[in-house]
mmCIF file with all atom_site columns, C-alpha atoms in Angstrom:
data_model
loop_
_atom_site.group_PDB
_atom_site.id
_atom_site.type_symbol
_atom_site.label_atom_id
_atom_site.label_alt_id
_atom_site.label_comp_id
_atom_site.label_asym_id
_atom_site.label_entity_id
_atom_site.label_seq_id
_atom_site.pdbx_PDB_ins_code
_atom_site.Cartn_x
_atom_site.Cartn_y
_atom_site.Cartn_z
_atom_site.occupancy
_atom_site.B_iso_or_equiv
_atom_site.pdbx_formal_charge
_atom_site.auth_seq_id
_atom_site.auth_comp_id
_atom_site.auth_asym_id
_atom_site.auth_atom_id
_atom_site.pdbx_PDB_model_num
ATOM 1   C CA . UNK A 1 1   ? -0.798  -8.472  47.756 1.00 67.00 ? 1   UNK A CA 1
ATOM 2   C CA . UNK A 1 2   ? -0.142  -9.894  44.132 1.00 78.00 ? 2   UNK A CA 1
ATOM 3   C CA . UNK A 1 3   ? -2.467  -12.565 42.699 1.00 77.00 ? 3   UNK A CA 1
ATOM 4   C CA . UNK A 1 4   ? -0.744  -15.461 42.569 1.00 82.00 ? 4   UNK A CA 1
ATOM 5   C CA . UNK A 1 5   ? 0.860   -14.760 46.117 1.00 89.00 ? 5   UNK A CA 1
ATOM 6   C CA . UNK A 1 6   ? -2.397  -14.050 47.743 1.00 87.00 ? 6   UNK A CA 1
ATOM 7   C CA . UNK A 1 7   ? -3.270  -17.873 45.553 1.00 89.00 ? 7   UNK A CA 1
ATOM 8   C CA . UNK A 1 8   ? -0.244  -19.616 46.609 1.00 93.00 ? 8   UNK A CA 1
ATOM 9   C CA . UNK A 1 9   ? -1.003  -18.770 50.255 1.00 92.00 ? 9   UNK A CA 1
ATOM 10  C CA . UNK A 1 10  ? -4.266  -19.823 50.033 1.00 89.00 ? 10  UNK A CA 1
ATOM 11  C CA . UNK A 1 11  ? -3.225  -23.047 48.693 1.00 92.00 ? 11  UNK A CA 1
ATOM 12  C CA . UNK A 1 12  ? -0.890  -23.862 51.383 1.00 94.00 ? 12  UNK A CA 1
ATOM 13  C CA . UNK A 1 13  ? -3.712  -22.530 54.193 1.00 90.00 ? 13  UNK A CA 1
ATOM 14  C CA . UNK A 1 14  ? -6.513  -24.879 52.331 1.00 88.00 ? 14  UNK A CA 1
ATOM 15  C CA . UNK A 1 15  ? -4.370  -27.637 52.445 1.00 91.00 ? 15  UNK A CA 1
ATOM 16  C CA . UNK A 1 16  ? -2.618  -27.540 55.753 1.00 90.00 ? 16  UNK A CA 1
ATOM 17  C CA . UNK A 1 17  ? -5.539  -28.256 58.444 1.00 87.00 ? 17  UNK A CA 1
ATOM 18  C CA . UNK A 1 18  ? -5.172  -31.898 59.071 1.00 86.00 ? 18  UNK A CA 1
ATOM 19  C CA . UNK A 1 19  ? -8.033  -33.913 57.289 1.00 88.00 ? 19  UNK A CA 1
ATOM 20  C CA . UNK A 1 20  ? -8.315  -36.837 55.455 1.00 89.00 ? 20  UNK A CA 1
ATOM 21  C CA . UNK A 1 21  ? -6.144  -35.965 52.930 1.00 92.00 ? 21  UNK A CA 1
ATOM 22  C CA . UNK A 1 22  ? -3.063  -34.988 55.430 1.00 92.00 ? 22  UNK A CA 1
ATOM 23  C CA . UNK A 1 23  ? -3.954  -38.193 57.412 1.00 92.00 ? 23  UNK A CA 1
ATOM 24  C CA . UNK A 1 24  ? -3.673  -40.519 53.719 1.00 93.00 ? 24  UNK A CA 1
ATOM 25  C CA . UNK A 1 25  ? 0.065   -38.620 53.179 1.00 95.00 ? 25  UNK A CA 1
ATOM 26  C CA . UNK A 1 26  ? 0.841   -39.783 56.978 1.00 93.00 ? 26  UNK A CA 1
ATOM 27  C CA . UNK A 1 27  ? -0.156  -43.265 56.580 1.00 90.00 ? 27  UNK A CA 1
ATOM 28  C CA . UNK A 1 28  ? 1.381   -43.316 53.325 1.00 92.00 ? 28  UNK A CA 1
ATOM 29  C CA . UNK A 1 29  ? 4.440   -41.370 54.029 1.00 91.00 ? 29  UNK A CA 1
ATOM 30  C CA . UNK A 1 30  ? 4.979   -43.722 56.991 1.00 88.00 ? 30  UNK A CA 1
ATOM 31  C CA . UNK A 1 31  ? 4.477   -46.959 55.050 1.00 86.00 ? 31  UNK A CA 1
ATOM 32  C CA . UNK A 1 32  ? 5.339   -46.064 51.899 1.00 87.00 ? 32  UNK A CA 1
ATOM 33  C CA . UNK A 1 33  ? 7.754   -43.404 51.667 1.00 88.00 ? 33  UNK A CA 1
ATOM 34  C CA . UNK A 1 34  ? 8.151   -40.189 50.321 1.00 93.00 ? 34  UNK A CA 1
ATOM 35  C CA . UNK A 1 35  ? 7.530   -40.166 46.691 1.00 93.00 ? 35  UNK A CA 1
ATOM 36  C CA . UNK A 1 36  ? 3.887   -42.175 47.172 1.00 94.00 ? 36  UNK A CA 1
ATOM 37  C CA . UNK A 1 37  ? 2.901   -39.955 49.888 1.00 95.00 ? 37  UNK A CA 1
ATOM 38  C CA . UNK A 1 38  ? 4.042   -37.051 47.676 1.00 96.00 ? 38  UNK A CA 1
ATOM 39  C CA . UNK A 1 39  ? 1.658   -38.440 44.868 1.00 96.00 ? 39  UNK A CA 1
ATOM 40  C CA . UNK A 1 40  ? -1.338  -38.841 46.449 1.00 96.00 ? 40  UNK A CA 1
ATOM 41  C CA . UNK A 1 41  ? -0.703  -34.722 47.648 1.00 96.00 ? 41  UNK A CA 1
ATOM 42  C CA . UNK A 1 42  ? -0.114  -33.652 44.418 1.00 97.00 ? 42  UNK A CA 1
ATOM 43  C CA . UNK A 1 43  ? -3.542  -35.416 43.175 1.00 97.00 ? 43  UNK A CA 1
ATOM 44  C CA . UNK A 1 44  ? -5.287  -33.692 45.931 1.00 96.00 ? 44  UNK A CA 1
ATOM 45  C CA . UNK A 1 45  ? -3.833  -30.282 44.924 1.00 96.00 ? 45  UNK A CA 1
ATOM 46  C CA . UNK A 1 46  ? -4.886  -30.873 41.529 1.00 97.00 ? 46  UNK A CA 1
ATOM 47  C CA . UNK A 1 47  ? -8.265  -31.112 42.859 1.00 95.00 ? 47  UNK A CA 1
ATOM 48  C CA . UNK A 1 48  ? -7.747  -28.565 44.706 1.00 93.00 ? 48  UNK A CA 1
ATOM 49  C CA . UNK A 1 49  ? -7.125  -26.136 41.629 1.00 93.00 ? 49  UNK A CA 1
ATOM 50  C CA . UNK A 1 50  ? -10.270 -27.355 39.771 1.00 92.00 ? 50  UNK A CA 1
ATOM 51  C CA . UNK A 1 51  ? -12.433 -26.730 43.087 1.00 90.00 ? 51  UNK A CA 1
ATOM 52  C CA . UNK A 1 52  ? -11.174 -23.176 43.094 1.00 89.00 ? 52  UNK A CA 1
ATOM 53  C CA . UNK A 1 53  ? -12.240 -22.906 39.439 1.00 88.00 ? 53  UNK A CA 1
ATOM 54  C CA . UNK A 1 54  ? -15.490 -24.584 40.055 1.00 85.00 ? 54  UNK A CA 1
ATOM 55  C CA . UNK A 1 55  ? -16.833 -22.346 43.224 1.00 82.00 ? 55  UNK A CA 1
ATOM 56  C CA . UNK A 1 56  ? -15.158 -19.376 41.137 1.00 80.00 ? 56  UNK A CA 1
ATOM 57  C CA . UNK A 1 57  ? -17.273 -20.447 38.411 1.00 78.00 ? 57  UNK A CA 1
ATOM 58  C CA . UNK A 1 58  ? -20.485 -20.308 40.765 1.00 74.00 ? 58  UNK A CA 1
ATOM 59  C CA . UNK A 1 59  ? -21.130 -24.211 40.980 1.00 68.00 ? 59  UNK A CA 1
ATOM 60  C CA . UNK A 1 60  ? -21.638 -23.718 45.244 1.00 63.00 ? 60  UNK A CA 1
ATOM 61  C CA . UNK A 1 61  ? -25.616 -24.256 44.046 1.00 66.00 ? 61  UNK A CA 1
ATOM 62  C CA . UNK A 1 62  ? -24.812 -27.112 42.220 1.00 65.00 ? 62  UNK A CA 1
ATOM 63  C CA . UNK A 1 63  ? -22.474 -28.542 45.234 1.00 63.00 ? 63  UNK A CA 1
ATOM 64  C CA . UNK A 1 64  ? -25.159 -28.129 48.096 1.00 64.00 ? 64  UNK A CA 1
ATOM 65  C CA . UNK A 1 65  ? -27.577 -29.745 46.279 1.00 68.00 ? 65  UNK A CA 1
ATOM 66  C CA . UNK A 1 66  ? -28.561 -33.604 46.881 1.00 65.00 ? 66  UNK A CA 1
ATOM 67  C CA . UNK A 1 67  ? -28.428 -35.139 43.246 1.00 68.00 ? 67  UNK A CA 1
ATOM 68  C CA . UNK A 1 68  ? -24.737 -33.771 43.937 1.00 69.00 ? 68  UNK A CA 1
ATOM 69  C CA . UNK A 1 69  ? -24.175 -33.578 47.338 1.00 71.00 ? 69  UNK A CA 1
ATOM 70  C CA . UNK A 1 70  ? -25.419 -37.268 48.070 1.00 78.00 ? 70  UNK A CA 1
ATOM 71  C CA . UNK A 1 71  ? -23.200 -39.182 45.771 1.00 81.00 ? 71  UNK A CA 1
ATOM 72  C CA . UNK A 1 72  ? -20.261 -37.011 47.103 1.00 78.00 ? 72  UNK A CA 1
ATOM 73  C CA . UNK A 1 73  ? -21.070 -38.212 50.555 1.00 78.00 ? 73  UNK A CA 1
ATOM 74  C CA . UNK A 1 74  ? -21.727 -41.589 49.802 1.00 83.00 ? 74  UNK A CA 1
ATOM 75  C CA . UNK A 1 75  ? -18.546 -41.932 47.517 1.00 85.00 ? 75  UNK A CA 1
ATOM 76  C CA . UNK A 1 76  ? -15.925 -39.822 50.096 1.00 82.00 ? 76  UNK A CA 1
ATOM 77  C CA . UNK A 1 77  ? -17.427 -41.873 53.385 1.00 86.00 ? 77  UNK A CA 1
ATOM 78  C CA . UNK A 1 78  ? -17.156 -45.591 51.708 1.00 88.00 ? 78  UNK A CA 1
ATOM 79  C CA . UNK A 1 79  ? -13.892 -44.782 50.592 1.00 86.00 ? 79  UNK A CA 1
ATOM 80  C CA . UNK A 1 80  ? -12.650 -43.153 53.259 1.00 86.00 ? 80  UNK A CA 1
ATOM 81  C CA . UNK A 1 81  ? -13.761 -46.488 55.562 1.00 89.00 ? 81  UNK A CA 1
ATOM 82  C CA . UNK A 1 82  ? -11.979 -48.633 52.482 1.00 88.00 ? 82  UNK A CA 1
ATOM 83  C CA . UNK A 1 83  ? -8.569  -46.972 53.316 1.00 85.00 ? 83  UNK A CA 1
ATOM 84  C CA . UNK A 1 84  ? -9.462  -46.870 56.899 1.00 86.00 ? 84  UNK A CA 1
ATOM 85  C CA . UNK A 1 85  ? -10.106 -50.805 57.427 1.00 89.00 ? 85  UNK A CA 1
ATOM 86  C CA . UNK A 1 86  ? -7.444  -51.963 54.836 1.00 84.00 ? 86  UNK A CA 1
ATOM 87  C CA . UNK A 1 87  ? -4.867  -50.116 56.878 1.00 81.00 ? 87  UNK A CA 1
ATOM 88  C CA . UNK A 1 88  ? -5.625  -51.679 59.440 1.00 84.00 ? 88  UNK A CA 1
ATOM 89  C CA . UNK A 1 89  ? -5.833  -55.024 58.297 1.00 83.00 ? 89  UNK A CA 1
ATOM 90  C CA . UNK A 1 90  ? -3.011  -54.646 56.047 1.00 70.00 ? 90  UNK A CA 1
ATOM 91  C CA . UNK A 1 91  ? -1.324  -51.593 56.491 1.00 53.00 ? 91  UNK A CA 1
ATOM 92  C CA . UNK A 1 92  ? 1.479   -52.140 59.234 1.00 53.00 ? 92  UNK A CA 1
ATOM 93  C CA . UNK A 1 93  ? 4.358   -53.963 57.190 1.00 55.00 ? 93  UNK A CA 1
ATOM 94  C CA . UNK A 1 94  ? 6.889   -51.383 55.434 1.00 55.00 ? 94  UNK A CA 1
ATOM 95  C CA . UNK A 1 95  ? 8.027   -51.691 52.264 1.00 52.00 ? 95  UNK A CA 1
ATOM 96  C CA . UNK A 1 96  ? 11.605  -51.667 51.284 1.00 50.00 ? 96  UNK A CA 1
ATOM 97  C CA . UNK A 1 97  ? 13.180  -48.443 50.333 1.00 51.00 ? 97  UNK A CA 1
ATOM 98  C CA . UNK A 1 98  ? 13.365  -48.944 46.460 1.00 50.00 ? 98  UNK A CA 1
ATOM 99  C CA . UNK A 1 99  ? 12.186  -46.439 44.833 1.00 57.00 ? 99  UNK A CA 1
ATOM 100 C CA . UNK A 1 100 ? 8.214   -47.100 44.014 1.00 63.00 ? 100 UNK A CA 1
ATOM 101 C CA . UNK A 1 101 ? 7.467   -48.061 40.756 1.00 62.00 ? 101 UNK A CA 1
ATOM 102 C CA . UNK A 1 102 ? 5.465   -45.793 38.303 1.00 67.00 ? 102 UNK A CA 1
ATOM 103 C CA . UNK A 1 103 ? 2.196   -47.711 38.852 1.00 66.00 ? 103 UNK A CA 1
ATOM 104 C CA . UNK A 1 104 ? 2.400   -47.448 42.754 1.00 83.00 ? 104 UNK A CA 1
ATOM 105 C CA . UNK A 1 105 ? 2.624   -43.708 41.537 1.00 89.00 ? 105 UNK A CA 1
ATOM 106 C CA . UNK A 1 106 ? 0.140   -43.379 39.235 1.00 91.00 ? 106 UNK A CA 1
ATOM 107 C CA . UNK A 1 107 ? -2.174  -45.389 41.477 1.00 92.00 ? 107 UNK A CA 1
ATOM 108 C CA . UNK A 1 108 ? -1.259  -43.032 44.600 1.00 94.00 ? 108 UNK A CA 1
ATOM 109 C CA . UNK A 1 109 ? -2.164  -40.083 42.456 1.00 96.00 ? 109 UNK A CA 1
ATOM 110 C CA . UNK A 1 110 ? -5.240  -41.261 41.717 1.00 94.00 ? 110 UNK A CA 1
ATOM 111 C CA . UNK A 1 111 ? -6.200  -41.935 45.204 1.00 93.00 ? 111 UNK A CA 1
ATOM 112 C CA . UNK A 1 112 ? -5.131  -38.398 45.931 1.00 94.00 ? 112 UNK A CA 1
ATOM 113 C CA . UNK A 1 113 ? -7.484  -37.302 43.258 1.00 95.00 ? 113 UNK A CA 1
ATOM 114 C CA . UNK A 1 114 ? -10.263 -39.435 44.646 1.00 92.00 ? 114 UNK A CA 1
ATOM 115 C CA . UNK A 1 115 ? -10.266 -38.691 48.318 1.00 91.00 ? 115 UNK A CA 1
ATOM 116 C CA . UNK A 1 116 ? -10.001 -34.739 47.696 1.00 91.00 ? 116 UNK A CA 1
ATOM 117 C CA . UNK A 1 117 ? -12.665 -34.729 45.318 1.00 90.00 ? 117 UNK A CA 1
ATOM 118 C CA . UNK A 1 118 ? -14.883 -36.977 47.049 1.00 86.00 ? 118 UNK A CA 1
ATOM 119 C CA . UNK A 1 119 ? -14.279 -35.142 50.347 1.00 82.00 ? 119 UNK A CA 1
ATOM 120 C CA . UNK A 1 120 ? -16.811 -32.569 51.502 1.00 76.00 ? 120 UNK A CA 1
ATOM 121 C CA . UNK A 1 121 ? -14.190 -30.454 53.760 1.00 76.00 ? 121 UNK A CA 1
ATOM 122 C CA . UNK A 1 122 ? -12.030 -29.824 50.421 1.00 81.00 ? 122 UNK A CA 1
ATOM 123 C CA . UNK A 1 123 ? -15.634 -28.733 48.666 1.00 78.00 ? 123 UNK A CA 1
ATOM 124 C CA . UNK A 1 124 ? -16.538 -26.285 51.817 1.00 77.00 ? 124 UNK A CA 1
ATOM 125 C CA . UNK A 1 125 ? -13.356 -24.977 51.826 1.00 79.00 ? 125 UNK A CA 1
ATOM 126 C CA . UNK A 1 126 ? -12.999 -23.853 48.466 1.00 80.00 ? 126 UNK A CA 1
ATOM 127 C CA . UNK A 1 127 ? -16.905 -22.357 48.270 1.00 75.00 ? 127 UNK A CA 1
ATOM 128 C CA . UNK A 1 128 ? -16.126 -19.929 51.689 1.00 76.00 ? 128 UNK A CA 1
ATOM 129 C CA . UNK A 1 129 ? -12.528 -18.764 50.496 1.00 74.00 ? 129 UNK A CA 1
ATOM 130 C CA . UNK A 1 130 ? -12.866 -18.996 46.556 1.00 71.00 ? 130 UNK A CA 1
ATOM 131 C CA . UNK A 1 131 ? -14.627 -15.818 45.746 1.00 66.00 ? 131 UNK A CA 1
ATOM 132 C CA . UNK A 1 132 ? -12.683 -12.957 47.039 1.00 64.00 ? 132 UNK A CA 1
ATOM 133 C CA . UNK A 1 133 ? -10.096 -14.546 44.925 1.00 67.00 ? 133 UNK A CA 1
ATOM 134 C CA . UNK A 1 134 ? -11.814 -14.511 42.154 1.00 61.00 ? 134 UNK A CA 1
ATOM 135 C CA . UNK A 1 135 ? -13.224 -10.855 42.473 1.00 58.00 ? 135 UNK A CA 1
ATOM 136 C CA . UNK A 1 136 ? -9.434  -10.253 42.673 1.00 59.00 ? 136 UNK A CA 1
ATOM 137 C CA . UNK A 1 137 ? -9.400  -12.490 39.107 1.00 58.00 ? 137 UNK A CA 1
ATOM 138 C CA . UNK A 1 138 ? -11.792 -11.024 37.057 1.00 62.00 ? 138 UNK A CA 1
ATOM 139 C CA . UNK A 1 139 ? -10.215 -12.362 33.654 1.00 71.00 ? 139 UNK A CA 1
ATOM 140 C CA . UNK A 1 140 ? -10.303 -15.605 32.250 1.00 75.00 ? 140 UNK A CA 1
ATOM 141 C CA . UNK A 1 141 ? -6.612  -15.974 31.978 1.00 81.00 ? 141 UNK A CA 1
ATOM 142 C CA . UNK A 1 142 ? -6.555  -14.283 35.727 1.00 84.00 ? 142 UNK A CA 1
ATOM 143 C CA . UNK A 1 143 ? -8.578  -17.161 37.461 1.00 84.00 ? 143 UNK A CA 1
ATOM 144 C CA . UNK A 1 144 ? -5.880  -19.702 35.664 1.00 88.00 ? 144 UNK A CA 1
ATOM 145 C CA . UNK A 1 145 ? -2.924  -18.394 36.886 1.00 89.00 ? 145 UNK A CA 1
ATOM 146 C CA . UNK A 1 146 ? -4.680  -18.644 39.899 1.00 88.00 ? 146 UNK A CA 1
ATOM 147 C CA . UNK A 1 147 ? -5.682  -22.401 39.699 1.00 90.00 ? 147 UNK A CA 1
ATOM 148 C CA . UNK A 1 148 ? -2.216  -22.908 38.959 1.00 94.00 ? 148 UNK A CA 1
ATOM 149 C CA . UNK A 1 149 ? -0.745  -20.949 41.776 1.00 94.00 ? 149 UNK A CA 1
ATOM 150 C CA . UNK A 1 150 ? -3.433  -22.372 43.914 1.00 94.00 ? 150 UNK A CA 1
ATOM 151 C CA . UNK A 1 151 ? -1.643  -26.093 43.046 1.00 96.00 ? 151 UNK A CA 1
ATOM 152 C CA . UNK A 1 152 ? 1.547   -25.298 43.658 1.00 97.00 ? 152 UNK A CA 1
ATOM 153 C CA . UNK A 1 153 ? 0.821   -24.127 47.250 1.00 96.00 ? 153 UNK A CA 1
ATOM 154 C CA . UNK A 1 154 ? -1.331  -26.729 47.838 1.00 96.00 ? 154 UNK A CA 1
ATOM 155 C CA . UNK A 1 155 ? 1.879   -29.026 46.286 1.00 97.00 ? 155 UNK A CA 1
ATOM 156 C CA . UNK A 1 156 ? 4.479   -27.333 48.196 1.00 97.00 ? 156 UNK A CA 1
ATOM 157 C CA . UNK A 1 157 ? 2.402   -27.780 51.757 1.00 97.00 ? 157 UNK A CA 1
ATOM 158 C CA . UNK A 1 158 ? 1.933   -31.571 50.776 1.00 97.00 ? 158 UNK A CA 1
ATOM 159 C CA . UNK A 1 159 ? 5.260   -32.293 49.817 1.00 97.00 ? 159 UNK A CA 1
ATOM 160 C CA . UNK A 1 160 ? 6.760   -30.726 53.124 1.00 97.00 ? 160 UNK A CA 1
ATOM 161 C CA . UNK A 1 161 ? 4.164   -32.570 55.082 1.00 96.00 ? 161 UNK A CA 1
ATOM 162 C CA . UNK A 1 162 ? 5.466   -36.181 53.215 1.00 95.00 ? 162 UNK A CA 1
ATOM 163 C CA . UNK A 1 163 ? 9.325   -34.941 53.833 1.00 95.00 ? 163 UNK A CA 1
ATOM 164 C CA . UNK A 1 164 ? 8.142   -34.814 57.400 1.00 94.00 ? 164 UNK A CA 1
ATOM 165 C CA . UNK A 1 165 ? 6.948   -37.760 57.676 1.00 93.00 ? 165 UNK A CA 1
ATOM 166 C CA . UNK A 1 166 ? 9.293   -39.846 55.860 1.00 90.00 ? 166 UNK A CA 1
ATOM 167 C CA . UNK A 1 167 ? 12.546  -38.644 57.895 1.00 90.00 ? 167 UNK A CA 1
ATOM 168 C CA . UNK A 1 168 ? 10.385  -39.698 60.341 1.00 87.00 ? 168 UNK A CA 1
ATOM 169 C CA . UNK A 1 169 ? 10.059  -43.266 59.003 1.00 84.00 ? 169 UNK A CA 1
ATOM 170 C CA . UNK A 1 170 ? 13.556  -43.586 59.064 1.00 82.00 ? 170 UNK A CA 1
ATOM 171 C CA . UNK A 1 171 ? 14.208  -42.260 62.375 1.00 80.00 ? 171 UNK A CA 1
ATOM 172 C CA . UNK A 1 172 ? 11.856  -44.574 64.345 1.00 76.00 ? 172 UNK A CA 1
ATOM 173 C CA . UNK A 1 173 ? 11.826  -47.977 65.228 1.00 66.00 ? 173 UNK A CA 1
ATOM 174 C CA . UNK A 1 174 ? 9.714   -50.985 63.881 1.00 70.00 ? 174 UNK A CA 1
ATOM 175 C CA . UNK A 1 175 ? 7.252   -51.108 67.271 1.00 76.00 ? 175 UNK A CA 1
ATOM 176 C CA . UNK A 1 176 ? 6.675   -47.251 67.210 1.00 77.00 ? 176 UNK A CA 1
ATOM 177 C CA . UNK A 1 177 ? 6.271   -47.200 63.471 1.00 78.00 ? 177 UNK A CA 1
ATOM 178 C CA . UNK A 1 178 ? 3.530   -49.574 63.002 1.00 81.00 ? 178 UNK A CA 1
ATOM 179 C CA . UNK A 1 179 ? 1.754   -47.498 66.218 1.00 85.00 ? 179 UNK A CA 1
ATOM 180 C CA . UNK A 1 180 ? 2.000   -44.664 64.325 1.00 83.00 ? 180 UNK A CA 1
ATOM 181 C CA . UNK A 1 181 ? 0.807   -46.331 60.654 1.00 84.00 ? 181 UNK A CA 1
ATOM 182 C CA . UNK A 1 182 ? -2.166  -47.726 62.647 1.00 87.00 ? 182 UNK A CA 1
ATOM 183 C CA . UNK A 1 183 ? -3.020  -44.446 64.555 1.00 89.00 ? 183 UNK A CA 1
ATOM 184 C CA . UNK A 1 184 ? -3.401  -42.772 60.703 1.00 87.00 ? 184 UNK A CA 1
ATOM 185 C CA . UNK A 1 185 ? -5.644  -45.696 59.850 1.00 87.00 ? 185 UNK A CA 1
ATOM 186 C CA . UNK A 1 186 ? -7.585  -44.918 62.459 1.00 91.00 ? 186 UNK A CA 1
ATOM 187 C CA . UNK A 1 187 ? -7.499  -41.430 61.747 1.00 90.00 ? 187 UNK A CA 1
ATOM 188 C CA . UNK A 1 188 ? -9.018  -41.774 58.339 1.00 87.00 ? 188 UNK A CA 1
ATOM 189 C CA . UNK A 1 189 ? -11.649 -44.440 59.850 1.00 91.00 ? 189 UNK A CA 1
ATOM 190 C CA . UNK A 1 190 ? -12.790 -41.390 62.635 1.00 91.00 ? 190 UNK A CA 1
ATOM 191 C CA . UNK A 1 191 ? -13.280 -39.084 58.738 1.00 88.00 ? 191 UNK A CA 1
ATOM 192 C CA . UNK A 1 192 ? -14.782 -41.496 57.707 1.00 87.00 ? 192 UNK A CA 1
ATOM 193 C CA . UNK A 1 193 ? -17.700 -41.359 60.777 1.00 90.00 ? 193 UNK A CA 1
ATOM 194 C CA . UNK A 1 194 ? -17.693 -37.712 60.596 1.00 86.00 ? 194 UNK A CA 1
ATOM 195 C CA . UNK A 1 195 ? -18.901 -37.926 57.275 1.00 84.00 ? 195 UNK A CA 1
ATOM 196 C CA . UNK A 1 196 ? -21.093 -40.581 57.707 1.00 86.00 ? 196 UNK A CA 1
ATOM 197 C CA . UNK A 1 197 ? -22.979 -38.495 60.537 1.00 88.00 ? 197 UNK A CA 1
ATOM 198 C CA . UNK A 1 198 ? -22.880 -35.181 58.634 1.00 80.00 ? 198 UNK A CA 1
ATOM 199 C CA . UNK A 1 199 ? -24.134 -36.696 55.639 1.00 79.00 ? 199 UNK A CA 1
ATOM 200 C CA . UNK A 1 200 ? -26.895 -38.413 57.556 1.00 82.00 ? 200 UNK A CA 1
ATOM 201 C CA . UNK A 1 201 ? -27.775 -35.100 59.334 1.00 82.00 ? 201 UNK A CA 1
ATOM 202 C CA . UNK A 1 202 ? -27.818 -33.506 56.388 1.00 75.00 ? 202 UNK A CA 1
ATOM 203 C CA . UNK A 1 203 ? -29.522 -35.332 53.726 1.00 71.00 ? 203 UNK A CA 1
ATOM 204 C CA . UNK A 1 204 ? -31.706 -38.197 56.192 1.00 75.00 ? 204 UNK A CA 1
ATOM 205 C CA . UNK A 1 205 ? -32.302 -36.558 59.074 1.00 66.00 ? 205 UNK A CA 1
#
């Protein structure tokens, strides 16, 4: 299989299993629309490159250990319970279908950026699947192409995934959409506990 096939794929396969990432597009998508929901995945798959380059690079020591690991946890669990709770408490009321202005963009971006590199499932991911890639990438210019092919995967998984869910926003009704915008803020608050208790198992307990 050619390189940046065999990295595209594994873009789209890293990024598909529903996690907190998937679950911020959904509440987004749903209250937002597409093009913030779309944002905040193409953040993520940014991260998602640099990950690849990072475990490719041999940083998994640096990742497991706790000068590292610990602020990662902290950082991806209190944010993760920020989005979770404000969603909740805030979260339920659609906005109109203008198109979002550039600093709702930029600012859904950046929270795609934030959540994937704070979150520890994005970190494991890459450090099991990353190096028969780059055995496959032995060149400098070879492990690029695959970042990049990597991203667009990642991009094109994400911005199916907000299509989805947008069509979906304007198919339903009022009642079943603010269900559904509250069942993805609670979603992100169960991540957010998973962390929690992973962290504390792993770095307490």
């Amino acid at each position: 299989m050619p390189l940046f096939v065999e990295a595209l794929v594994l873009g789209i396969a890293v990024a598909a299993p529903l996690g907190p990432v998937g679950a911020t597009v959904v509440h987004t998508g749903l209250l937002r629309g597409f093009g913030p929901a779309l944002a905040i995945g193409i953040g993520a798959a940014v991260v998602d490159g640099v990950y690849f380059l990072a475990a490719a690079a041999g940083a998994d020591q640096a990742f497991r250990t706790a000068w590292l690991g610990v602020p990662l946890w902290l950082g991806g669990t209190a944010f993760l319970a920020y989005l979770g709770v404000s969603g909740l408490l805030g979260g339920t009321s659609t906005a109109s279908d203008a198109p979002p202005a550039p600093a709702s963009m930029r600012v859904a971006f950046g929270r795609g950026l934030l959540i994937t590199s704070l979150n520890p499932l994005t970190i494991a991911s890459w450090l099991a699947v990353a190096g028969s890639l780059a055995v496959s990438a032995e060149e400098t210019r070879m492990l690029l192409t695959a970042a990049a092919f990597i991203v667009v995967g990642s991009a094109c998984w994400f911005a199916f995934l907000s299509a989805a869910v947008a069509l979906s926003r304007q198919l339903v009704g009022g009642p079943v959409l603010r269900w559904a915008t509250a069942a993805a803020s609670l979603l992100i608050l169960a991540f957010a506990v998973r962390f929690l208790i992973q962290g504390l198992d792993e770095y307490v307990f």
